[in-house]
Each structure stands twice: as structure tokens, then as C-alpha cells.
mmCIF file with all atom_site columns, C-alpha atoms in Angstrom:
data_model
loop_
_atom_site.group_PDB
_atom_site.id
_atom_site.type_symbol
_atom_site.label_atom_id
_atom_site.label_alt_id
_atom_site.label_comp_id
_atom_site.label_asym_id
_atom_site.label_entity_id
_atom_site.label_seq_id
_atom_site.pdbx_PDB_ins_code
_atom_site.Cartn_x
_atom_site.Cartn_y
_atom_site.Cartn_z
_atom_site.occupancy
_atom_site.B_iso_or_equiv
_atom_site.pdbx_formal_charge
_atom_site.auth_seq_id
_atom_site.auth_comp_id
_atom_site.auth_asym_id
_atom_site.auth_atom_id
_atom_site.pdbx_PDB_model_num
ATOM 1   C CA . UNK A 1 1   ? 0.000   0.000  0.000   1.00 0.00 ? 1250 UNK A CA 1
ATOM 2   C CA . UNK A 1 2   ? 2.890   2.547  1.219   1.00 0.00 ? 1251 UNK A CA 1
ATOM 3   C CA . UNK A 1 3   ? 4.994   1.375  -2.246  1.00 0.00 ? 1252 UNK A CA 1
ATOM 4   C CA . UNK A 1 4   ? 1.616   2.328  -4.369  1.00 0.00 ? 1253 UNK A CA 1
ATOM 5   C CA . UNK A 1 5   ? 0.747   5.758  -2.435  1.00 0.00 ? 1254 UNK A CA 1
ATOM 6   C CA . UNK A 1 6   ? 4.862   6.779  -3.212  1.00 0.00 ? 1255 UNK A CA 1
ATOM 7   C CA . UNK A 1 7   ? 4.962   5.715  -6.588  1.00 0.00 ? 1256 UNK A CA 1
ATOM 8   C CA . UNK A 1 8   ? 1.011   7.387  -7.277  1.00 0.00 ? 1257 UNK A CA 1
ATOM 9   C CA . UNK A 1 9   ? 2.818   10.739 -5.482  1.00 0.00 ? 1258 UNK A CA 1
ATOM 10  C CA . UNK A 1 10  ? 5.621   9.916  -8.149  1.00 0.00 ? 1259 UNK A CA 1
ATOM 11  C CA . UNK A 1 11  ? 3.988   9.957  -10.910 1.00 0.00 ? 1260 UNK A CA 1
ATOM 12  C CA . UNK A 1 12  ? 1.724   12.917 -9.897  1.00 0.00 ? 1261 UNK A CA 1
ATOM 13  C CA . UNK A 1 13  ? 5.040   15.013 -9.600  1.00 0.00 ? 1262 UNK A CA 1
ATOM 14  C CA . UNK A 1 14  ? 6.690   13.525 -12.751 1.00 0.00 ? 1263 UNK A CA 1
ATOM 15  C CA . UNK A 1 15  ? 3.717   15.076 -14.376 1.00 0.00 ? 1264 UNK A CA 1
ATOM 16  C CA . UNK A 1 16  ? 3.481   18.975 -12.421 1.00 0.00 ? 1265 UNK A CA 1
ATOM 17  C CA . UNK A 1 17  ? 7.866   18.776 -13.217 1.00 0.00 ? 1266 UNK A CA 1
ATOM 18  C CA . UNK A 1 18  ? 7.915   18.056 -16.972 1.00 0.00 ? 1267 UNK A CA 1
ATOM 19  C CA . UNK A 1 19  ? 9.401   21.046 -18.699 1.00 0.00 ? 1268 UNK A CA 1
ATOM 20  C CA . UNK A 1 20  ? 6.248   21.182 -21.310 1.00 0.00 ? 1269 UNK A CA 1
ATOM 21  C CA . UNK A 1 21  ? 3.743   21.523 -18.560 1.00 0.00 ? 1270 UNK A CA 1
ATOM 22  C CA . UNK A 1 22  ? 5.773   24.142 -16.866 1.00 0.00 ? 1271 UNK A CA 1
ATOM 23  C CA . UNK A 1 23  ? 5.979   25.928 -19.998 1.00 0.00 ? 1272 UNK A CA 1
ATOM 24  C CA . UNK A 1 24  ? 1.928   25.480 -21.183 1.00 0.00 ? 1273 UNK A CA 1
ATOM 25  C CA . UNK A 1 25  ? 1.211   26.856 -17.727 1.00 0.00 ? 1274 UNK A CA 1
ATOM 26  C CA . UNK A 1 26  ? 3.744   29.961 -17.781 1.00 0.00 ? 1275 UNK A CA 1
ATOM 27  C CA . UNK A 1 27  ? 2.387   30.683 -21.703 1.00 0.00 ? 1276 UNK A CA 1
ATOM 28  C CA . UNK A 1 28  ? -1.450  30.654 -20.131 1.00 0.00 ? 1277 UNK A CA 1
ATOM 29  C CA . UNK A 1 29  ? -0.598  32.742 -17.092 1.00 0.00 ? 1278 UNK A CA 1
ATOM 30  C CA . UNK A 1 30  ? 1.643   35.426 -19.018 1.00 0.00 ? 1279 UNK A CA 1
ATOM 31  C CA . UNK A 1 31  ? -0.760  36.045 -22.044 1.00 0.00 ? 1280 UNK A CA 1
ATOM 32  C CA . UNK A 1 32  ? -1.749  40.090 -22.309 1.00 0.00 ? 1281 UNK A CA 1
ATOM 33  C CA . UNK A 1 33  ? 1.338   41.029 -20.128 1.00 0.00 ? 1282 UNK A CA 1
ATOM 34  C CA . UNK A 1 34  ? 3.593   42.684 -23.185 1.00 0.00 ? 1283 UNK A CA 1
ATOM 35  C CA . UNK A 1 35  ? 6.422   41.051 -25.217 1.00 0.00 ? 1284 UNK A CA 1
ATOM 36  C CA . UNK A 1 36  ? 9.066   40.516 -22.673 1.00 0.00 ? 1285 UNK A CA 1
ATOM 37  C CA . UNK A 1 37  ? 6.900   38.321 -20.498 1.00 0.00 ? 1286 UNK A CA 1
ATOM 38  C CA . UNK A 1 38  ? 6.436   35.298 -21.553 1.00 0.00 ? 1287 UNK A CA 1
ATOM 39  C CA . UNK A 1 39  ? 7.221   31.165 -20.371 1.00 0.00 ? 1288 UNK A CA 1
ATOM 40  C CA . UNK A 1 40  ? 10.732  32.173 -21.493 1.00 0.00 ? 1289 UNK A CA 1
ATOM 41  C CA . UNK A 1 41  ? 11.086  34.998 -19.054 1.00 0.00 ? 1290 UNK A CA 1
ATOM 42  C CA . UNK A 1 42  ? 8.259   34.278 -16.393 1.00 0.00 ? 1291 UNK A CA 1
ATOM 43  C CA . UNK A 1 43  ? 10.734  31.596 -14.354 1.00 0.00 ? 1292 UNK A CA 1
ATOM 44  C CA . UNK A 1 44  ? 13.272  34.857 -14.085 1.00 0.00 ? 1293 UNK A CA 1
ATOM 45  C CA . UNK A 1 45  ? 10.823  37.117 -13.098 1.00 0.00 ? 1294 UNK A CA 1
ATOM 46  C CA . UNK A 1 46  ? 8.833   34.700 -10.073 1.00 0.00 ? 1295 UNK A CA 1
ATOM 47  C CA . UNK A 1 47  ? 12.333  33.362 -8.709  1.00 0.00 ? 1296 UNK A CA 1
ATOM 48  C CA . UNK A 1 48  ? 14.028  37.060 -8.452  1.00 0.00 ? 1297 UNK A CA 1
ATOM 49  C CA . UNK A 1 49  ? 11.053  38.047 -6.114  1.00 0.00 ? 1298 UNK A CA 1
ATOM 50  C CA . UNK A 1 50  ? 10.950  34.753 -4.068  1.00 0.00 ? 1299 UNK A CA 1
ATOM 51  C CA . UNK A 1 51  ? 15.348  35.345 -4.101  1.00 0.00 ? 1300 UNK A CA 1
ATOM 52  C CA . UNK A 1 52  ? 15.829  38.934 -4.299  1.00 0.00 ? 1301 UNK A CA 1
ATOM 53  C CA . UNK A 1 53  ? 18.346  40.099 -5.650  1.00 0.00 ? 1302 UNK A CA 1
ATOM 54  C CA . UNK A 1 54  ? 21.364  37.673 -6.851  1.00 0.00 ? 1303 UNK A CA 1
ATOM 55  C CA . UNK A 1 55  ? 23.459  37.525 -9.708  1.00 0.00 ? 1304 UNK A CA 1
ATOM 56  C CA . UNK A 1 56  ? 22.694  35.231 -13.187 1.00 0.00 ? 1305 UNK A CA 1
ATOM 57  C CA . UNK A 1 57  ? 25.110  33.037 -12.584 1.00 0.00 ? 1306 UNK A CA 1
ATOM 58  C CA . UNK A 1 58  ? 23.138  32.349 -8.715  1.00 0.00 ? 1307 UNK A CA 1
ATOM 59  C CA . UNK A 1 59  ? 19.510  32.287 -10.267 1.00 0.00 ? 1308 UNK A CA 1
ATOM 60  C CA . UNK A 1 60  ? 20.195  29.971 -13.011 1.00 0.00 ? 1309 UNK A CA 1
ATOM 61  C CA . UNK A 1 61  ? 20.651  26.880 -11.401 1.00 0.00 ? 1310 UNK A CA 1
ATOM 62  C CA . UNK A 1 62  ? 17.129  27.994 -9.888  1.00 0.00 ? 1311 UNK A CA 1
ATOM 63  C CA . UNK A 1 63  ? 15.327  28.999 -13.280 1.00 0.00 ? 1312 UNK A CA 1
ATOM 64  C CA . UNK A 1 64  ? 16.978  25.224 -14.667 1.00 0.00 ? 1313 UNK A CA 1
ATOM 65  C CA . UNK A 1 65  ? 19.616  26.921 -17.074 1.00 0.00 ? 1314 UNK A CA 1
ATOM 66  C CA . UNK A 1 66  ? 22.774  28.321 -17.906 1.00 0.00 ? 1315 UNK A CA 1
ATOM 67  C CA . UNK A 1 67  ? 23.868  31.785 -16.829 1.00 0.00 ? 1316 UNK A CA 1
ATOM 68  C CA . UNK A 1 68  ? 24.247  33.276 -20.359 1.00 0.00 ? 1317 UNK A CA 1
ATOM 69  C CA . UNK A 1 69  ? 20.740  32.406 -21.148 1.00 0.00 ? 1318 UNK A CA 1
ATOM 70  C CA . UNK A 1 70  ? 19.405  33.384 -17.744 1.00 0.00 ? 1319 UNK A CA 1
ATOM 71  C CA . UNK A 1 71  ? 21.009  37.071 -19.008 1.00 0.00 ? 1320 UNK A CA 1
ATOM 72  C CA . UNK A 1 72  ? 19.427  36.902 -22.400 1.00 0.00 ? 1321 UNK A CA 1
ATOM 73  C CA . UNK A 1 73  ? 16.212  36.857 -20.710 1.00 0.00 ? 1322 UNK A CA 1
ATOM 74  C CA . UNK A 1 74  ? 17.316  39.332 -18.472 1.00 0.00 ? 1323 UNK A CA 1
ATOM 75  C CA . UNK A 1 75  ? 18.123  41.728 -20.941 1.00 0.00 ? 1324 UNK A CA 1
ATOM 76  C CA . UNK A 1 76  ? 14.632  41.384 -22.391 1.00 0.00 ? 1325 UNK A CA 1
ATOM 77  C CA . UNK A 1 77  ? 13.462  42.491 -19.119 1.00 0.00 ? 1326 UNK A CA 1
ATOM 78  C CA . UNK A 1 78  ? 15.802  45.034 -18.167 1.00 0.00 ? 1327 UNK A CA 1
ATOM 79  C CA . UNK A 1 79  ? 14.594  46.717 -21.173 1.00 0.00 ? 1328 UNK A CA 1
ATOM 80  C CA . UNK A 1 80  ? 10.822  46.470 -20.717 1.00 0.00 ? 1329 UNK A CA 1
ATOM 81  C CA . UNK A 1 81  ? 11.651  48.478 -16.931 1.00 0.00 ? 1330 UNK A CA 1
ATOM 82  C CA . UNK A 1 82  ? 10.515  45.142 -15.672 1.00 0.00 ? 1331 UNK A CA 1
ATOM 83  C CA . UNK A 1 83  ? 14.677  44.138 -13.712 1.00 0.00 ? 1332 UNK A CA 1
ATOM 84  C CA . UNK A 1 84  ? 17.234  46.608 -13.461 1.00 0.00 ? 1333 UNK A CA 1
ATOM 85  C CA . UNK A 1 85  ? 21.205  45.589 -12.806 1.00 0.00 ? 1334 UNK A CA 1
ATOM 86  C CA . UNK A 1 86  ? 23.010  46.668 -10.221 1.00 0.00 ? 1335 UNK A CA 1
ATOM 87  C CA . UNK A 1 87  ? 26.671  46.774 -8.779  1.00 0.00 ? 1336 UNK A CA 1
ATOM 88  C CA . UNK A 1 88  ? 27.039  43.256 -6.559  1.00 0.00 ? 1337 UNK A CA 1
ATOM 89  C CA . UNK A 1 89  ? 28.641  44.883 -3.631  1.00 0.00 ? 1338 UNK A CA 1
ATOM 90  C CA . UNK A 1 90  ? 30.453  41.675 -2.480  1.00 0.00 ? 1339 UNK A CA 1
ATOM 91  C CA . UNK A 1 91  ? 31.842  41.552 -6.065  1.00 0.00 ? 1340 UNK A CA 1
ATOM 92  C CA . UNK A 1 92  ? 32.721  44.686 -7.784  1.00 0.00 ? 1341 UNK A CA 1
ATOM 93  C CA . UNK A 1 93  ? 33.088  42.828 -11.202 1.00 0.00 ? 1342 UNK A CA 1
ATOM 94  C CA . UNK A 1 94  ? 29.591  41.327 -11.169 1.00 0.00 ? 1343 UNK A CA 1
ATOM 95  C CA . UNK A 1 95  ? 26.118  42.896 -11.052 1.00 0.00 ? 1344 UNK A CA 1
ATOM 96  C CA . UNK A 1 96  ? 22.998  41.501 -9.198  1.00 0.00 ? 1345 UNK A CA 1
ATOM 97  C CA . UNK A 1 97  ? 19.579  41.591 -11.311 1.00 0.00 ? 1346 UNK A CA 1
ATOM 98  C CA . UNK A 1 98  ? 16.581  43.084 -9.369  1.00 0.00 ? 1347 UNK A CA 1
ATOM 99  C CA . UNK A 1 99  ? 13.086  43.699 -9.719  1.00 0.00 ? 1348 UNK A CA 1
ATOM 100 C CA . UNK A 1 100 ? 11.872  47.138 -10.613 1.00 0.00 ? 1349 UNK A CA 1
ATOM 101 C CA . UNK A 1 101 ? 8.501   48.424 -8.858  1.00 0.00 ? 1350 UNK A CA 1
ATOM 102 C CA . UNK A 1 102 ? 6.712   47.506 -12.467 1.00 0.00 ? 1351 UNK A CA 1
ATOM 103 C CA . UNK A 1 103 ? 8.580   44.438 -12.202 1.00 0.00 ? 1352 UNK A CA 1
ATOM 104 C CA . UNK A 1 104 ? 6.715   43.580 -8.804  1.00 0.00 ? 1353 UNK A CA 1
ATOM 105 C CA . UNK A 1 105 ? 3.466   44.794 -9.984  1.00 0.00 ? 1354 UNK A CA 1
ATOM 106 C CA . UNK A 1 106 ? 4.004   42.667 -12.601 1.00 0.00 ? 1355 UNK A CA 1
ATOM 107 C CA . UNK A 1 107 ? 4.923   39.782 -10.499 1.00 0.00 ? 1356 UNK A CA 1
ATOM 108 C CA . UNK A 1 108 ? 1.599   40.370 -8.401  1.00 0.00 ? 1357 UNK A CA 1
ATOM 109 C CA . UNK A 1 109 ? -0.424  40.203 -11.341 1.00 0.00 ? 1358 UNK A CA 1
ATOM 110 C CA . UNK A 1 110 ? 1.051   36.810 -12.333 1.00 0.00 ? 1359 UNK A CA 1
ATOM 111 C CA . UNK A 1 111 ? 0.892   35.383 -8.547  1.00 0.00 ? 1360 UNK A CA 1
ATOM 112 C CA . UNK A 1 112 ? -2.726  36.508 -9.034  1.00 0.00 ? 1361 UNK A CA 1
ATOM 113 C CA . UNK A 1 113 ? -3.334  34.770 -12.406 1.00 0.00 ? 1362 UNK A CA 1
ATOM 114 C CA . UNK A 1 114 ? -1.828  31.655 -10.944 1.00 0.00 ? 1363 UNK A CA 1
ATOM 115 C CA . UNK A 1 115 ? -3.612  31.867 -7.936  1.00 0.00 ? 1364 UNK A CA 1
ATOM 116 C CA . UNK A 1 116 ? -6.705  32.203 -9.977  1.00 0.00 ? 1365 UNK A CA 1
ATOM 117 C CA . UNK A 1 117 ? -6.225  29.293 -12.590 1.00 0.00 ? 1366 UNK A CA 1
ATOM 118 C CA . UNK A 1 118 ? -5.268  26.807 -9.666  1.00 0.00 ? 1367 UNK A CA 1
ATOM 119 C CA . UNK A 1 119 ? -8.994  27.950 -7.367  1.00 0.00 ? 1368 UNK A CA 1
ATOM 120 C CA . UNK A 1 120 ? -10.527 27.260 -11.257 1.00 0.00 ? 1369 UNK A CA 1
ATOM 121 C CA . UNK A 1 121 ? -8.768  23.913 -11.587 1.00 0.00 ? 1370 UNK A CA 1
ATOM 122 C CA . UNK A 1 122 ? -9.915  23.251 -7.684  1.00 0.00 ? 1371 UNK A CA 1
ATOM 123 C CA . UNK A 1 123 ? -13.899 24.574 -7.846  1.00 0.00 ? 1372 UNK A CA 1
ATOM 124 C CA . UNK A 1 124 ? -15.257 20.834 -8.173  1.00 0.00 ? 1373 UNK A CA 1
ATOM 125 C CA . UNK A 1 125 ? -13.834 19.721 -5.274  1.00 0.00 ? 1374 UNK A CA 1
ATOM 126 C CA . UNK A 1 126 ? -15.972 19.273 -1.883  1.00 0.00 ? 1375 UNK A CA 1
ATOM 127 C CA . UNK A 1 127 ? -15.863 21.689 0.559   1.00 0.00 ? 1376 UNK A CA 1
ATOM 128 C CA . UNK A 1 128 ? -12.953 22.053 2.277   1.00 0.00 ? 1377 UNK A CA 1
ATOM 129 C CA . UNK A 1 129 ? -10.754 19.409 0.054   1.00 0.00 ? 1378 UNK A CA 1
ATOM 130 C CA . UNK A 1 130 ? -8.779  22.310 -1.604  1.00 0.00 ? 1379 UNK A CA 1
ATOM 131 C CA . UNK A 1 131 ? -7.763  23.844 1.865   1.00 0.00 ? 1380 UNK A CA 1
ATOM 132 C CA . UNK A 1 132 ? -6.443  19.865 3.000   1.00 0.00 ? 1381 UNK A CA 1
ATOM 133 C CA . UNK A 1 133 ? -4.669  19.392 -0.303  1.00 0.00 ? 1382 UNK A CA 1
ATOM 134 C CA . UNK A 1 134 ? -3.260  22.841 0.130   1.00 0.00 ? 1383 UNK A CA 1
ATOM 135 C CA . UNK A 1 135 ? -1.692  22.158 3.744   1.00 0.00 ? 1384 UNK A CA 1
ATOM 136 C CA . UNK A 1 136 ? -0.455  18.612 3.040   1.00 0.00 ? 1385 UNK A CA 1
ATOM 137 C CA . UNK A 1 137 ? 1.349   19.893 0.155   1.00 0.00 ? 1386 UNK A CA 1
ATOM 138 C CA . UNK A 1 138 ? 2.791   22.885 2.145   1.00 0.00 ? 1387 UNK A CA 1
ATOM 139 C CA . UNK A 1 139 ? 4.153   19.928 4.797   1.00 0.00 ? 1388 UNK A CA 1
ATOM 140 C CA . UNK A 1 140 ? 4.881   17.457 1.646   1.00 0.00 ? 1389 UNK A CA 1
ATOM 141 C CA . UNK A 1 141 ? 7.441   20.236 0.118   1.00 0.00 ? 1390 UNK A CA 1
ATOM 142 C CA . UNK A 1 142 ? 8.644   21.785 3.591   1.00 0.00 ? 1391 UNK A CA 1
ATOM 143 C CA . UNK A 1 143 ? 9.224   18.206 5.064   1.00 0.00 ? 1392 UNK A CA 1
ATOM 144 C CA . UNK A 1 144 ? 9.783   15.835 2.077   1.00 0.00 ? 1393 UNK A CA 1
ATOM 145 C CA . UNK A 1 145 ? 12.233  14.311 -0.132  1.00 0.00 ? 1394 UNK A CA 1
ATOM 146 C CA . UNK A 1 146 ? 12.907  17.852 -1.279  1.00 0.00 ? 1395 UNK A CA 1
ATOM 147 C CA . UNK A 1 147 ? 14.654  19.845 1.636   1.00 0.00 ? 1396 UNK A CA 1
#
């Protein structure tokens, strides 16, 4: 019984990991929201305001690539006003990217969107469900295989 639970729980996350859903999902959530955010750049944009500030070379290994394309994306942003670079002050040679106000407005609007399309996916479920799921997946990624 344990073995099938794990390996349902496996296969659930196999699915919510793959790349292409990731990527369906960021194109849905980022439609209306101009030309420099899109799936490419939406990974940049959500882990710089759950980081802060930190350098390309830091937030690629978050965002799943490498740092020069973490800065191609981050040039597309810089010049929407969305990230602005600045001076790394532990590291004179090296600059940190950081959101801009627009670029946490933007951010809200996209937490919002999520937030939105997840309570859509959820409104069939009894009463009550959605609020369990929501806490046992809180504990599940707080005190799981992943920390």
C-alpha cells in the first residue's frame, strides 16, 4: 500500500515537473502582459522576487539553465523596466539583477493569475478538500524528499 501511495505521489510530480507543462502553464498565465513576459522569461521574473536580488550566474541553477541564457532573458526584461542591474557589492566585477517596482506589480499580477487558474482547476472539489490538499502539500514540500 505505502509502495503504491509513493509511486502514485511519483507519478503525480513527474507530471506537475515536466518542462512542457511548466511551460503550457507559464504561456497561459503570461498572455496580455507585453512582449518581454512570456514562459521564457516568467521563471526569471517569479524566482528574483521569491530570491531577491542575486546575480545570473546564482539564479540559473534555480530557473533550470545556464547563466548566459538566464542574461538573455534578463536583458529582455531590463529593457521592458521590468529588472534593473546593479553593482554586486560583495563583487565589484559582477552585477545583481533586481526587480523594478513595475517588475513587482508585474509579479503580483502573475501570482494573481496563478492563484486564480489553480482555485478554477480546484472549484469541483468538496468543501474544504482544496484547503487539505493545500496544507499537506505545504508539509509534503517543507518536510519531504525535497529539503
Amino acid at each position: 500500500m505505502e509502495k503504491e501511495v509513493g509511486h502514485e505521489i511519483a507519478d503525480a510530480l513527474g507530471i506537475l515537473l515536466r518542462r512542457t507543462t511548466r511551460t503550457q502553464l507559464h504561456g497561459k498565465l503570461t498572455e496580455g502582459m507585453g512582449e518581454a513576459v512570456d514562459e521564457l522569461t516568467y521563471p526569471v521574473l517569479s524566482t528574483l522576487a521569491r530570491t531577491g536580488p542575486c546575480s545570473a550566474a546564482d539564479l540559473a541553477p534555480e530557473v533550470g539553465l545556464d547563466r548566459s541564457g538566464v542574461t538573455r532573458r534578463a536583458s529582455r526584461l531590463e529593457d521592458a523596466g521590468l529588472i534593473r542591474r546593479e553593482p554586486d557589492p560583495a563583487d565589484r566585477r559582477a552585477h545583481l539583477l533586481v526587480l523594478t517596482e513595475q517588475g513587482r506589480l508585474t509579479v503580483d499580477e502573475l501570482r494573481a493569475r496563478l492563484a486564480a487558474h489553480i482555485m478554477a482547476s480546484l472549484s469541483s472539489w468538496p468543501p474544504g478538500e482544496a484547503q487539505d490538499f493545500a496544507r499537506h502539500l505545504r508539509r509534503f514540500a517543507l518536510d519531504g524528499p525535497f529539503t
